[in-house]
mmCIF file with all atom_site columns, C-alpha atoms in Angstrom:
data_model
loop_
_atom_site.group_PDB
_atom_site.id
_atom_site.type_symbol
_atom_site.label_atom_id
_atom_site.label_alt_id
_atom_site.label_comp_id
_atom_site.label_asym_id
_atom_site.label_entity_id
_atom_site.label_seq_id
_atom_site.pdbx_PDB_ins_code
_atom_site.Cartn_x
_atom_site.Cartn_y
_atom_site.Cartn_z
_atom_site.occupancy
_atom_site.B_iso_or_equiv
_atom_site.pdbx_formal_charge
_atom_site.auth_seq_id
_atom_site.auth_comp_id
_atom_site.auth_asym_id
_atom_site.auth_atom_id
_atom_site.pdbx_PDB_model_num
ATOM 1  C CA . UNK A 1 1  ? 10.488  -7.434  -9.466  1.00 71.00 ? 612 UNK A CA 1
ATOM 2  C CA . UNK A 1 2  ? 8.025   -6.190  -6.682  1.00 73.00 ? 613 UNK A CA 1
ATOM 3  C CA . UNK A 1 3  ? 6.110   -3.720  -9.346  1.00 76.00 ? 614 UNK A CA 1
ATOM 4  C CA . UNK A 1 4  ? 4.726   -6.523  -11.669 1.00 82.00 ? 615 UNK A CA 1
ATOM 5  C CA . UNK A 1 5  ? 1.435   -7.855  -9.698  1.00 82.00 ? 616 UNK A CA 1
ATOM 6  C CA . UNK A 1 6  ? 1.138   -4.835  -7.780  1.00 86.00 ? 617 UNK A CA 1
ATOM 7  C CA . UNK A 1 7  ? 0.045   -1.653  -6.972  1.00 87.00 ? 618 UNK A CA 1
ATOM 8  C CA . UNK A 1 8  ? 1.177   1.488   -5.646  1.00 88.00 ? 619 UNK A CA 1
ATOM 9  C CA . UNK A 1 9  ? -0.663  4.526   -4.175  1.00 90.00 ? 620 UNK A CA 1
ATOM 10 C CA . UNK A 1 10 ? 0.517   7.785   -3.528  1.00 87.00 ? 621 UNK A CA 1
ATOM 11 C CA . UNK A 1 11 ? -0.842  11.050  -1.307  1.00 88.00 ? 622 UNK A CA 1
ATOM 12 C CA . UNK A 1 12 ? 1.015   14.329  -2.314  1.00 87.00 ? 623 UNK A CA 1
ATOM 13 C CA . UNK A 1 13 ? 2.922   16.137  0.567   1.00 85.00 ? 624 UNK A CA 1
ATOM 14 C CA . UNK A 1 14 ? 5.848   15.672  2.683   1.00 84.00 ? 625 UNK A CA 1
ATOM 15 C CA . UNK A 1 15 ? 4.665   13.793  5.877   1.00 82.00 ? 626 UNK A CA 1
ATOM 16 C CA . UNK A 1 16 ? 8.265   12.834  7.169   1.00 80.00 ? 627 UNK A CA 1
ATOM 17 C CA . UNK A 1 17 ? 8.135   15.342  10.372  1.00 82.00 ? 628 UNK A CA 1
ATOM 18 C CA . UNK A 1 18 ? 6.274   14.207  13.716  1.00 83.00 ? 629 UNK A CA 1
ATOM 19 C CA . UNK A 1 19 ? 2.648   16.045  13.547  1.00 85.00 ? 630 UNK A CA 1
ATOM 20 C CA . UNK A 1 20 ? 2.467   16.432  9.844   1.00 88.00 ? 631 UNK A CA 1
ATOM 21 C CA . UNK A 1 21 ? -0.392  13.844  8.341   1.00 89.00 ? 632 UNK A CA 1
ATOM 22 C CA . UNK A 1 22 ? -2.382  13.144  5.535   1.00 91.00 ? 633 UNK A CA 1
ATOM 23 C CA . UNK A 1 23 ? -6.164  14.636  5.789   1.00 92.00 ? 634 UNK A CA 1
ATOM 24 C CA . UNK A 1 24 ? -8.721  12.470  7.266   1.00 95.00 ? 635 UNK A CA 1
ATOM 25 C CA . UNK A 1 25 ? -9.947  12.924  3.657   1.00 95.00 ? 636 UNK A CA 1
ATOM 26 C CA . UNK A 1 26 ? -7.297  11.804  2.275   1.00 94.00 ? 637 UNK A CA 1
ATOM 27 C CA . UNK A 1 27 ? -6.627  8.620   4.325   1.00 94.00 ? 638 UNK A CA 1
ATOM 28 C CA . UNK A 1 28 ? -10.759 7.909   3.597   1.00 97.00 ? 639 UNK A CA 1
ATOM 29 C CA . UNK A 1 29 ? -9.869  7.998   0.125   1.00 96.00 ? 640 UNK A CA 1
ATOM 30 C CA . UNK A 1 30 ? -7.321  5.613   0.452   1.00 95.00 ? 641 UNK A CA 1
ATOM 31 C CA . UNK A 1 31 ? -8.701  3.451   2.180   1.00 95.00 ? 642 UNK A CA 1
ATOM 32 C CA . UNK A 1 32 ? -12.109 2.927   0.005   1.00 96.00 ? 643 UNK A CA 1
ATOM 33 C CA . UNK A 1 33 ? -9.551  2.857   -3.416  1.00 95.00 ? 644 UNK A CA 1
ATOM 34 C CA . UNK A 1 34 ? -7.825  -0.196  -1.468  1.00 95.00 ? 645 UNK A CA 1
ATOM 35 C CA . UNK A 1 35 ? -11.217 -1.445  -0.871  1.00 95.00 ? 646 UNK A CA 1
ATOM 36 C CA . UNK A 1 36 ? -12.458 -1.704  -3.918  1.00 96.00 ? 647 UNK A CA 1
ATOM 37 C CA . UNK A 1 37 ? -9.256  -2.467  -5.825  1.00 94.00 ? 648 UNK A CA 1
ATOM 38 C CA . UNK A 1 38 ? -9.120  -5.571  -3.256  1.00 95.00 ? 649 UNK A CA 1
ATOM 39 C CA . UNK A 1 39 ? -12.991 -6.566  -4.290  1.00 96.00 ? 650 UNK A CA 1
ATOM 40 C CA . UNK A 1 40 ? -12.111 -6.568  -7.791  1.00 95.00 ? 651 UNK A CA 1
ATOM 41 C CA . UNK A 1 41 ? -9.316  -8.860  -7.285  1.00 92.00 ? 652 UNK A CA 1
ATOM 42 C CA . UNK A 1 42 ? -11.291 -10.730 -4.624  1.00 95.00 ? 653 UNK A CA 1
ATOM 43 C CA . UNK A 1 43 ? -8.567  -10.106 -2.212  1.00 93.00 ? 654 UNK A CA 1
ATOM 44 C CA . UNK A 1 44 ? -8.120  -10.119 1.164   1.00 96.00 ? 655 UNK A CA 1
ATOM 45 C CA . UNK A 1 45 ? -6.716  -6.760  2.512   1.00 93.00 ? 656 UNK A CA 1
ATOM 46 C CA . UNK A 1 46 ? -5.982  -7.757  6.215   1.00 95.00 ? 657 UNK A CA 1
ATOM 47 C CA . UNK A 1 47 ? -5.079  -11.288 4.564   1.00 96.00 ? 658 UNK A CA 1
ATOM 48 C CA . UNK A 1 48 ? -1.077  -12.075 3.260   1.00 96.00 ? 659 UNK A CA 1
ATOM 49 C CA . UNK A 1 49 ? -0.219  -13.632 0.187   1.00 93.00 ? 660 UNK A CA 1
ATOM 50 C CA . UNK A 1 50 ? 2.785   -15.184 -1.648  1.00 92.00 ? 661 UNK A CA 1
ATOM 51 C CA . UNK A 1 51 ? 3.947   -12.542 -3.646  1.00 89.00 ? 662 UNK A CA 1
ATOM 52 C CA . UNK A 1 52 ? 7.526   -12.892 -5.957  1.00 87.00 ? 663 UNK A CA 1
ATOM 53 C CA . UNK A 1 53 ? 10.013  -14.688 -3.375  1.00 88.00 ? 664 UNK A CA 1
ATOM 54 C CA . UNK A 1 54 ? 7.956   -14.832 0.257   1.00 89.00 ? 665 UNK A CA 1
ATOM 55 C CA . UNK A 1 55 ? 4.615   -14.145 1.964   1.00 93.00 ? 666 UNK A CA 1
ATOM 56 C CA . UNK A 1 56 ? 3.776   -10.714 2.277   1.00 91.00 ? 667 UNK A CA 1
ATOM 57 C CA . UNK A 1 57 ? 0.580   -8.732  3.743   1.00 94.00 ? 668 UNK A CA 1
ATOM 58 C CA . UNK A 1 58 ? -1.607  -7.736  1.089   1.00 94.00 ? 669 UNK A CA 1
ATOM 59 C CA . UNK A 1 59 ? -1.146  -4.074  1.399   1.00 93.00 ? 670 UNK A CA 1
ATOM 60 C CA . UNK A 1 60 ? 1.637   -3.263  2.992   1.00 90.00 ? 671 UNK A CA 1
ATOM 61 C CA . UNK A 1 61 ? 4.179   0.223   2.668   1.00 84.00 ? 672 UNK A CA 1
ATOM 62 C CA . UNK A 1 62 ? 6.549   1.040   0.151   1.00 78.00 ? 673 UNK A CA 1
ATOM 63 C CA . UNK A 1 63 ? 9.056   0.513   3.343   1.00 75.00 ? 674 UNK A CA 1
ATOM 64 C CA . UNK A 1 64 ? 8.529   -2.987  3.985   1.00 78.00 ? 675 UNK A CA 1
ATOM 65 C CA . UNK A 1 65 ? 8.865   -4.151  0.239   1.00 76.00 ? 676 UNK A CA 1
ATOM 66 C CA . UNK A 1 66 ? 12.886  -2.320  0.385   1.00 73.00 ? 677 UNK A CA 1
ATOM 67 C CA . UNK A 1 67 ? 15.106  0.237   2.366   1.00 70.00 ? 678 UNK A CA 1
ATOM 68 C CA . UNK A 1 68 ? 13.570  3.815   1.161   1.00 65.00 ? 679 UNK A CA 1
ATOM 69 C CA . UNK A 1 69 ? 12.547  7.195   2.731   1.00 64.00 ? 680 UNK A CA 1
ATOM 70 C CA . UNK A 1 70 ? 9.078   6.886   1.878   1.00 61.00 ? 681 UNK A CA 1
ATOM 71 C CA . UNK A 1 71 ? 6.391   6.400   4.569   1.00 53.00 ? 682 UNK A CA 1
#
């Protein structure tokens, strides 16, 4: 029930080993598609929200919605 009201972003590459990160590129990117998504929406980003069953950041990871491998 966490995908309805959301959404999810997603860097190709395998970053699970100490030393291996995205690009500063890459996390730029990110970070101004977050940006303006949260404009549109005239949301807070550092802000939390009610979201489905309890307060949540507004961005958060994949990992601290449910138990998963993804970082």
């Amino acid at each position: 029930s966490y995908n309805y009201g959301s959404m999810g972003i997603s860097m190709m590459g395998n970053f699970e080993n100490p030393g291996e990160v995205p690009s500063a590129p890459a996390l730029t990117a990110v970070e101004k598609l977050i940006g303006w998504r949260a404009a549109q929406l005239n949301i807070d980003p550092l802000g939390s929200s009610f979201f489905v069953d309890k307060n949540m950041l507004n961005v958060v990871a994949h990992r601290d919605v449910g138990s998963t491998a993804c970082n």
